[in-house]
Amino acid sequence: MPYTINYKRLYTFAATVSWLLLVINSLFVNQESYPETFQENSNFLGRLFKVSFIAFVFLTQRASVEAYRGSDFIGYLWKLFIRAGSTAYICGLFFFGDQRLSKFFTPFQGLLEVIYFISFAFLTYFLGKAFYIWRNMILFQKTRALQYEWDWFEFLIYASLLGSLLGLRLLNYIPLLCLMVLYMLFLSIHLRWVAYLTATKKWRSVFLLTGILVGLIIFYEYFEYMLAQHQLIIDFFYDPFLGLTCLFVAIYTLISLLVAIFNLPTSSVFEQKREDLLNFQRLSQSIQQGEDEPQVYNLMFHSAMNASGADAAWLEIINEASQSSIIEAENVDETVVTQIRQVLDKYQVSSVEYVNNNLDHNAGFKALQLPWRSLNVIPLKSQKRTYGTLYLLKDIEQGFDRESINVIRTFTSQTILTIENLRLVAESLQNERYKEELKIASSVQESLIPKTFPSDSWFEISCYSQAAREVGGDFYDFLQLNEDRIAIIIGDVSGKGISAAFHMAQMKGIFHGLMQDDLQPVEFMVKANNALTHCLERTSFITAALYIIDYKLKGFFFARAGHCHTLYYNSMTEETFYFNTEGLGLGIIRDKSYSKRIHNMHYDYNPGDVMVIYTDGIVEARSANQDEYGEERLREMLSKHYHLEANDIKDAIINDLNNFSSEIIHDDQTLIVIKFRNDQPNLAL
């Protein structure tokens, strides 16, 4: 703050020069060496230098105290007591020193006057600092009206400097003096800062205010003594400006001291209320502060103990499995807890709010010979569930009054609200995290499903796949084994979500790994089942069907592992039928006996034949009446549209399916339509 510091230095320099001129004028006024012009105007010059000195000292303090900020009121008092009040005690030393030395010899007049001027400087400094520190205290939590009232008071005080300059005895005008005293009393009632002191700080303030008041008395006694004893030429203490500021400092100090003393008995009550409010605030801000449930319970436990003045307590929390456990305990052991709980259970009051302010009047508690006389049981419950119970004990009768019980209820209610909010926040974060994981899994699954199939002149193929949720369990894939053979797999992983996507990725790896050996469908299923034994959980399985189309043989091999029956249209016989082959899903049987549950099939195709493979989401789709789409309706659709291109057949089936189910998907849907042709192969990926 360079602006303030520069003015402060300027005022300090001007005050120092004024004081030196004042001393010189006073010491040389009766000397022949003093110029005649100054000699003639020495009284006016003395008043001028004095007024200048006082004004600049006060302006210096005004600039200094402006830098004080905050509500460290004890710090303000310490600054006043240490920096300015100590000057009064130095004057006290001058006072006692002069008294002792006067008994033995007459002090040198010039030395006395210099000491007197130094004491005058001390007094001015003391009053200036006290005046502006009291201003800061008065204007604590100020209003516009209060600021206006203070500004007027400060203006009137400074205006009294004219009286000092002109040598007027303003203090002798009793009505004017009375009005100023009333104004000072009016300003001195603004003592809001006292209410913010703790009991300990109030004691400190009493000590410091007493010291400041004593300092003021020392100054008064000193100047009274010096004037009476040595007949000094200048009466500084009765200067109008200094007199008024001295009155103001004395009045505000005295009223502050009395208010601090009278507030001492009620300090503990206000401190407790303030501590309760802070604890309420901490509980309500637990979420923002990143605290967890144990920290909230800990805060509530100690806040309740502190608010009620309990001598012992414990807190029991009920977990998700409805098991109760003690998470906080103080001044009570587990054996006593068990005994008290048994008595409460016997009286069936362990789960309700219960207050007993005289345990000795109850036979059950009296038999325990407890060191406590009062018990308060407060369940922590909301409308939906009970979180736990708080037990408080005091070693006096009638220990829990209505006020403390209400405060504890508020603590427990706020705790329950905070806990529920913490859980909602955690659940929200978990949902967000789950959505993000689903998004990643969906992206991974999307990358696993082939976007294009091989196109050649032997067959045409069209695919449709729609997941019921973000991540589905259906999958399909192909692998060109050689120039004459292509493998196509379709499957359905049990379950949905991230685990299904993970198993789908495993199945894709198994398919590409095993089919490098050009296995027959049954061999593949057996080995795939063996591989999945080490991957799938016991509760998971995969249904699949593997087709190996052989162009050279004009037929296809296939095996069904619990998957949907293959729908087929034979162009030669113009029949539409299902291959009702047997086969068990992968991962259901995890030993060698699985090979007996899977069968290999071969079928020669004709040009114009159509094969439809699908997942159960197609045939198990439901209408608004909960009717299933069914295999028969699917077969009828193929019978009607077998003559179309594969893509048109697929569209016809899907459109019919959507009309049937009103486009509401309950399960993943995958449909692959393959139509065979009688052309030479011309494979292109």
mmCIF file of C-alpha atoms in Angstrom, residues 385-594:
data_model
loop_
_atom_site.group_PDB
_atom_site.id
_atom_site.type_symbol
_atom_site.label_atom_id
_atom_site.label_comp_id
_atom_site.label_asym_id
_atom_site.label_seq_id
_atom_site.Cartn_x
_atom_site.Cartn_y
_atom_site.Cartn_z
ATOM 1 C CA ARG A 385 -34.700 -47.202 7.038
ATOM 2 C CA THR A 386 -32.880 -47.122 10.350
ATOM 3 C CA TYR A 387 -29.188 -46.290 10.153
ATOM 4 C CA GLY A 388 -28.221 -46.848 13.780
ATOM 5 C CA THR A 389 -28.623 -45.616 17.335
ATOM 6 C CA LEU A 390 -26.810 -43.052 19.452
ATOM 7 C CA TYR A 391 -26.517 -43.603 23.209
ATOM 8 C CA LEU A 392 -25.540 -40.751 25.559
ATOM 9 C CA LEU A 393 -24.838 -41.061 29.288
ATOM 10 C CA LYS A 394 -24.365 -38.433 31.997
ATOM 11 C CA ASP A 395 -23.302 -38.981 35.597
ATOM 12 C CA ILE A 396 -25.922 -36.615 37.029
ATOM 13 C CA GLU A 397 -29.660 -36.865 37.420
ATOM 14 C CA GLN A 398 -31.855 -34.839 35.062
ATOM 15 C CA GLY A 399 -28.846 -34.598 32.776
ATOM 16 C CA PHE A 400 -30.778 -34.241 29.538
ATOM 17 C CA ASP A 401 -33.085 -31.228 29.329
ATOM 18 C CA ARG A 402 -35.447 -30.374 26.503
ATOM 19 C CA GLU A 403 -32.988 -27.934 24.930
ATOM 20 C CA SER A 404 -30.109 -30.421 24.679
ATOM 21 C CA ILE A 405 -32.428 -33.175 23.437
ATOM 22 C CA ASN A 406 -33.687 -30.923 20.639
ATOM 23 C CA VAL A 407 -30.129 -30.030 19.655
ATOM 24 C CA ILE A 408 -29.138 -33.706 19.506
ATOM 25 C CA ARG A 409 -32.225 -34.497 17.431
ATOM 26 C CA THR A 410 -31.180 -31.805 14.990
ATOM 27 C CA PHE A 411 -27.684 -33.288 14.802
ATOM 28 C CA THR A 412 -29.008 -36.783 14.085
ATOM 29 C CA SER A 413 -31.527 -35.493 11.519
ATOM 30 C CA GLN A 414 -28.816 -33.524 9.738
ATOM 31 C CA THR A 415 -26.547 -36.579 9.839
ATOM 32 C CA ILE A 416 -29.188 -38.795 8.235
ATOM 33 C CA LEU A 417 -29.804 -36.193 5.549
ATOM 34 C CA THR A 418 -26.067 -35.908 4.887
ATOM 35 C CA ILE A 419 -25.615 -39.694 4.752
ATOM 36 C CA GLU A 420 -28.494 -40.093 2.309
ATOM 37 C CA ASN A 421 -27.123 -37.294 0.151
ATOM 38 C CA LEU A 422 -23.670 -38.887 0.226
ATOM 39 C CA ARG A 423 -25.174 -42.160 -0.940
ATOM 40 C CA LEU A 424 -27.136 -40.446 -3.681
ATOM 41 C CA VAL A 425 -23.969 -38.718 -4.858
ATOM 42 C CA ALA A 426 -22.055 -42.008 -4.764
ATOM 43 C CA GLU A 427 -24.848 -43.758 -6.653
ATOM 44 C CA SER A 428 -24.917 -40.998 -9.227
ATOM 45 C CA LEU A 429 -21.152 -41.251 -9.690
ATOM 46 C CA GLN A 430 -21.425 -45.025 -9.974
ATOM 47 C CA ASN A 431 -24.136 -44.686 -12.612
ATOM 48 C CA GLU A 432 -22.035 -42.223 -14.545
ATOM 49 C CA ARG A 433 -19.056 -44.541 -14.293
ATOM 50 C CA TYR A 434 -21.216 -47.502 -15.387
ATOM 51 C CA LYS A 435 -22.555 -45.541 -18.337
ATOM 52 C CA GLU A 436 -19.043 -44.670 -19.363
ATOM 53 C CA GLU A 437 -17.983 -48.320 -19.096
ATOM 54 C CA LEU A 438 -21.027 -49.358 -21.114
ATOM 55 C CA LYS A 439 -20.134 -46.817 -23.726
ATOM 56 C CA ILE A 440 -16.634 -48.261 -23.983
ATOM 57 C CA ALA A 441 -17.980 -51.833 -24.043
ATOM 58 C CA SER A 442 -20.487 -50.908 -26.740
ATOM 59 C CA SER A 443 -17.691 -49.398 -28.785
ATOM 60 C CA VAL A 444 -15.588 -52.542 -28.317
ATOM 61 C CA GLN A 445 -18.515 -54.781 -29.245
ATOM 62 C CA GLU A 446 -19.238 -52.719 -32.316
ATOM 63 C CA SER A 447 -15.657 -53.211 -33.452
ATOM 64 C CA LEU A 448 -15.925 -56.984 -32.980
ATOM 65 C CA ILE A 449 -18.880 -57.447 -35.312
ATOM 66 C CA PRO A 450 -17.910 -57.524 -39.018
ATOM 67 C CA LYS A 451 -19.343 -54.660 -41.009
ATOM 68 C CA THR A 452 -19.192 -56.463 -44.366
ATOM 69 C CA PHE A 453 -19.447 -60.081 -45.455
ATOM 70 C CA PRO A 454 -17.629 -61.622 -48.415
ATOM 71 C CA SER A 455 -19.557 -61.195 -51.623
ATOM 72 C CA ASP A 456 -19.270 -63.726 -54.400
ATOM 73 C CA SER A 457 -21.316 -65.272 -57.120
ATOM 74 C CA TRP A 458 -22.115 -68.426 -55.090
ATOM 75 C CA PHE A 459 -24.346 -66.814 -52.517
ATOM 76 C CA GLU A 460 -25.586 -63.474 -51.305
ATOM 77 C CA ILE A 461 -25.809 -62.596 -47.646
ATOM 78 C CA SER A 462 -27.570 -59.900 -45.627
ATOM 79 C CA CYS A 463 -27.290 -59.218 -41.888
ATOM 80 C CA TYR A 464 -29.261 -57.355 -39.263
ATOM 81 C CA SER A 465 -28.306 -56.893 -35.626
ATOM 82 C CA GLN A 466 -29.884 -54.740 -32.939
ATOM 83 C CA ALA A 467 -28.963 -54.767 -29.237
ATOM 84 C CA ALA A 468 -31.707 -54.342 -26.639
ATOM 85 C CA ARG A 469 -29.350 -52.282 -24.433
ATOM 86 C CA GLU A 470 -26.129 -50.375 -24.862
ATOM 87 C CA VAL A 471 -24.201 -53.629 -24.946
ATOM 88 C CA GLY A 472 -25.791 -56.814 -26.302
ATOM 89 C CA GLY A 473 -24.937 -60.490 -26.135
ATOM 90 C CA ASP A 474 -25.443 -61.496 -29.800
ATOM 91 C CA PHE A 475 -22.497 -61.915 -32.099
ATOM 92 C CA TYR A 476 -21.679 -63.296 -35.535
ATOM 93 C CA ASP A 477 -18.513 -63.561 -37.573
ATOM 94 C CA PHE A 478 -16.983 -65.331 -40.585
ATOM 95 C CA LEU A 479 -13.608 -66.683 -41.630
ATOM 96 C CA GLN A 480 -12.483 -67.628 -45.121
ATOM 97 C CA LEU A 481 -10.854 -71.024 -44.608
ATOM 98 C CA ASN A 482 -9.631 -71.476 -48.208
ATOM 99 C CA GLU A 483 -10.818 -70.776 -51.723
ATOM 100 C CA ASP A 484 -13.641 -73.318 -51.410
ATOM 101 C CA ARG A 485 -14.749 -72.991 -47.785
ATOM 102 C CA ILE A 486 -16.012 -70.231 -45.563
ATOM 103 C CA ALA A 487 -16.980 -70.533 -41.887
ATOM 104 C CA ILE A 488 -19.868 -68.508 -40.445
ATOM 105 C CA ILE A 489 -20.655 -68.447 -36.737
ATOM 106 C CA ILE A 490 -23.597 -66.949 -34.870
ATOM 107 C CA GLY A 491 -24.033 -66.953 -31.111
ATOM 108 C CA ASP A 492 -25.708 -65.523 -28.087
ATOM 109 C CA VAL A 493 -23.936 -64.903 -24.782
ATOM 110 C CA SER A 494 -26.055 -65.341 -21.668
ATOM 111 C CA GLY A 495 -26.555 -62.102 -19.818
ATOM 112 C CA LYS A 496 -26.074 -58.546 -20.987
ATOM 113 C CA GLY A 497 -23.787 -55.639 -20.396
ATOM 114 C CA ILE A 498 -20.036 -55.471 -20.020
ATOM 115 C CA SER A 499 -19.543 -59.135 -19.100
ATOM 116 C CA ALA A 500 -21.437 -60.216 -22.242
ATOM 117 C CA ALA A 501 -19.211 -58.001 -24.391
ATOM 118 C CA PHE A 502 -16.164 -59.489 -22.702
ATOM 119 C CA HIS A 503 -17.331 -63.080 -23.374
ATOM 120 C CA MET A 504 -18.187 -62.127 -26.907
ATOM 121 C CA ALA A 505 -14.601 -60.984 -27.432
ATOM 122 C CA GLN A 506 -13.398 -64.276 -25.971
ATOM 123 C CA MET A 507 -15.621 -66.238 -28.359
ATOM 124 C CA LYS A 508 -14.351 -64.271 -31.341
ATOM 125 C CA GLY A 509 -10.763 -65.088 -30.351
ATOM 126 C CA ILE A 510 -11.610 -68.783 -29.900
ATOM 127 C CA PHE A 511 -13.349 -68.855 -33.283
ATOM 128 C CA HIS A 512 -10.434 -67.315 -35.166
ATOM 129 C CA GLY A 513 -7.878 -69.347 -33.214
ATOM 130 C CA LEU A 514 -9.425 -72.777 -33.595
ATOM 131 C CA MET A 515 -10.686 -72.412 -37.144
ATOM 132 C CA GLN A 516 -7.138 -71.831 -38.362
ATOM 133 C CA ASP A 517 -6.899 -75.653 -38.258
ATOM 134 C CA ASP A 518 -9.938 -75.983 -40.538
ATOM 135 C CA LEU A 519 -11.910 -77.963 -37.942
ATOM 136 C CA GLN A 520 -15.221 -79.607 -38.540
ATOM 137 C CA PRO A 521 -18.117 -77.901 -36.706
ATOM 138 C CA VAL A 522 -18.340 -80.608 -34.037
ATOM 139 C CA GLU A 523 -14.602 -80.538 -33.398
ATOM 140 C CA PHE A 524 -14.759 -76.781 -33.097
ATOM 141 C CA MET A 525 -17.648 -76.907 -30.623
ATOM 142 C CA VAL A 526 -15.897 -79.479 -28.427
ATOM 143 C CA LYS A 527 -12.667 -77.499 -28.331
ATOM 144 C CA ALA A 528 -14.514 -74.228 -27.875
ATOM 145 C CA ASN A 529 -16.421 -75.714 -24.943
ATOM 146 C CA ASN A 530 -13.137 -76.848 -23.413
ATOM 147 C CA ALA A 531 -11.611 -73.395 -23.900
ATOM 148 C CA LEU A 532 -14.628 -71.597 -22.440
ATOM 149 C CA THR A 533 -14.473 -73.820 -19.365
ATOM 150 C CA HIS A 534 -11.537 -71.666 -18.257
ATOM 151 C CA CYS A 535 -13.173 -68.370 -19.236
ATOM 152 C CA LEU A 536 -16.853 -68.430 -18.363
ATOM 153 C CA GLU A 537 -18.295 -68.172 -14.902
ATOM 154 C CA ARG A 538 -20.331 -71.112 -13.705
ATOM 155 C CA THR A 539 -23.515 -69.142 -14.234
ATOM 156 C CA SER A 540 -22.707 -68.187 -17.847
ATOM 157 C CA PHE A 541 -22.948 -70.076 -21.128
ATOM 158 C CA ILE A 542 -22.966 -69.360 -24.858
ATOM 159 C CA THR A 543 -25.260 -70.722 -27.532
ATOM 160 C CA ALA A 544 -23.771 -70.866 -30.991
ATOM 161 C CA ALA A 545 -24.122 -72.404 -34.426
ATOM 162 C CA LEU A 546 -21.217 -72.884 -36.834
ATOM 163 C CA TYR A 547 -21.689 -73.250 -40.590
ATOM 164 C CA ILE A 548 -18.930 -74.226 -43.049
ATOM 165 C CA ILE A 549 -20.044 -73.635 -46.610
ATOM 166 C CA ASP A 550 -18.118 -75.712 -49.158
ATOM 167 C CA TYR A 551 -18.447 -74.339 -52.690
ATOM 168 C CA LYS A 552 -16.757 -77.341 -54.305
ATOM 169 C CA LEU A 553 -19.104 -79.850 -52.666
ATOM 170 C CA LYS A 554 -22.079 -77.470 -53.013
ATOM 171 C CA GLY A 555 -23.070 -78.190 -49.459
ATOM 172 C CA PHE A 556 -22.544 -76.994 -45.957
ATOM 173 C CA PHE A 557 -21.631 -78.572 -42.646
ATOM 174 C CA PHE A 558 -23.023 -77.219 -39.430
ATOM 175 C CA ALA A 559 -23.394 -77.940 -35.739
ATOM 176 C CA ARG A 560 -25.779 -76.326 -33.280
ATOM 177 C CA ALA A 561 -24.658 -75.706 -29.679
ATOM 178 C CA GLY A 562 -27.989 -74.883 -28.057
ATOM 179 C CA HIS A 563 -28.653 -72.152 -30.579
ATOM 180 C CA CYS A 564 -31.900 -71.478 -32.454
ATOM 181 C CA HIS A 565 -32.893 -73.952 -35.162
ATOM 182 C CA THR A 566 -31.771 -73.087 -38.671
ATOM 183 C CA LEU A 567 -34.582 -72.094 -41.009
ATOM 184 C CA TYR A 568 -34.182 -73.330 -44.579
ATOM 185 C CA TYR A 569 -35.970 -73.041 -47.916
ATOM 186 C CA ASN A 570 -35.324 -75.796 -50.491
ATOM 187 C CA SER A 571 -35.885 -74.520 -54.016
ATOM 188 C CA MET A 572 -36.138 -77.989 -55.478
ATOM 189 C CA THR A 573 -38.921 -79.219 -53.210
ATOM 190 C CA GLU A 574 -40.198 -75.674 -52.509
ATOM 191 C CA GLU A 575 -40.339 -76.555 -48.831
ATOM 192 C CA THR A 576 -39.528 -74.337 -45.887
ATOM 193 C CA PHE A 577 -38.420 -76.169 -42.756
ATOM 194 C CA TYR A 578 -36.189 -76.076 -39.686
ATOM 195 C CA PHE A 579 -33.140 -78.247 -39.105
ATOM 196 C CA ASN A 580 -34.196 -79.738 -35.804
ATOM 197 C CA THR A 581 -30.739 -80.884 -34.740
ATOM 198 C CA GLU A 582 -29.651 -81.474 -31.173
ATOM 199 C CA GLY A 583 -26.827 -79.723 -29.371
ATOM 200 C CA LEU A 584 -26.031 -78.263 -25.958
ATOM 201 C CA GLY A 585 -24.813 -74.748 -25.292
ATOM 202 C CA LEU A 586 -21.124 -74.035 -24.662
ATOM 203 C CA GLY A 587 -20.011 -73.840 -21.063
ATOM 204 C CA ILE A 588 -22.928 -75.782 -19.606
ATOM 205 C CA ILE A 589 -21.124 -79.126 -19.394
ATOM 206 C CA ARG A 590 -17.457 -78.709 -18.641
ATOM 207 C CA ASP A 591 -16.046 -82.207 -19.160
ATOM 208 C CA LYS A 592 -15.410 -84.659 -21.970
ATOM 209 C CA SER A 593 -19.018 -85.814 -22.034
ATOM 210 C CA TYR A 594 -19.855 -82.661 -23.944
#
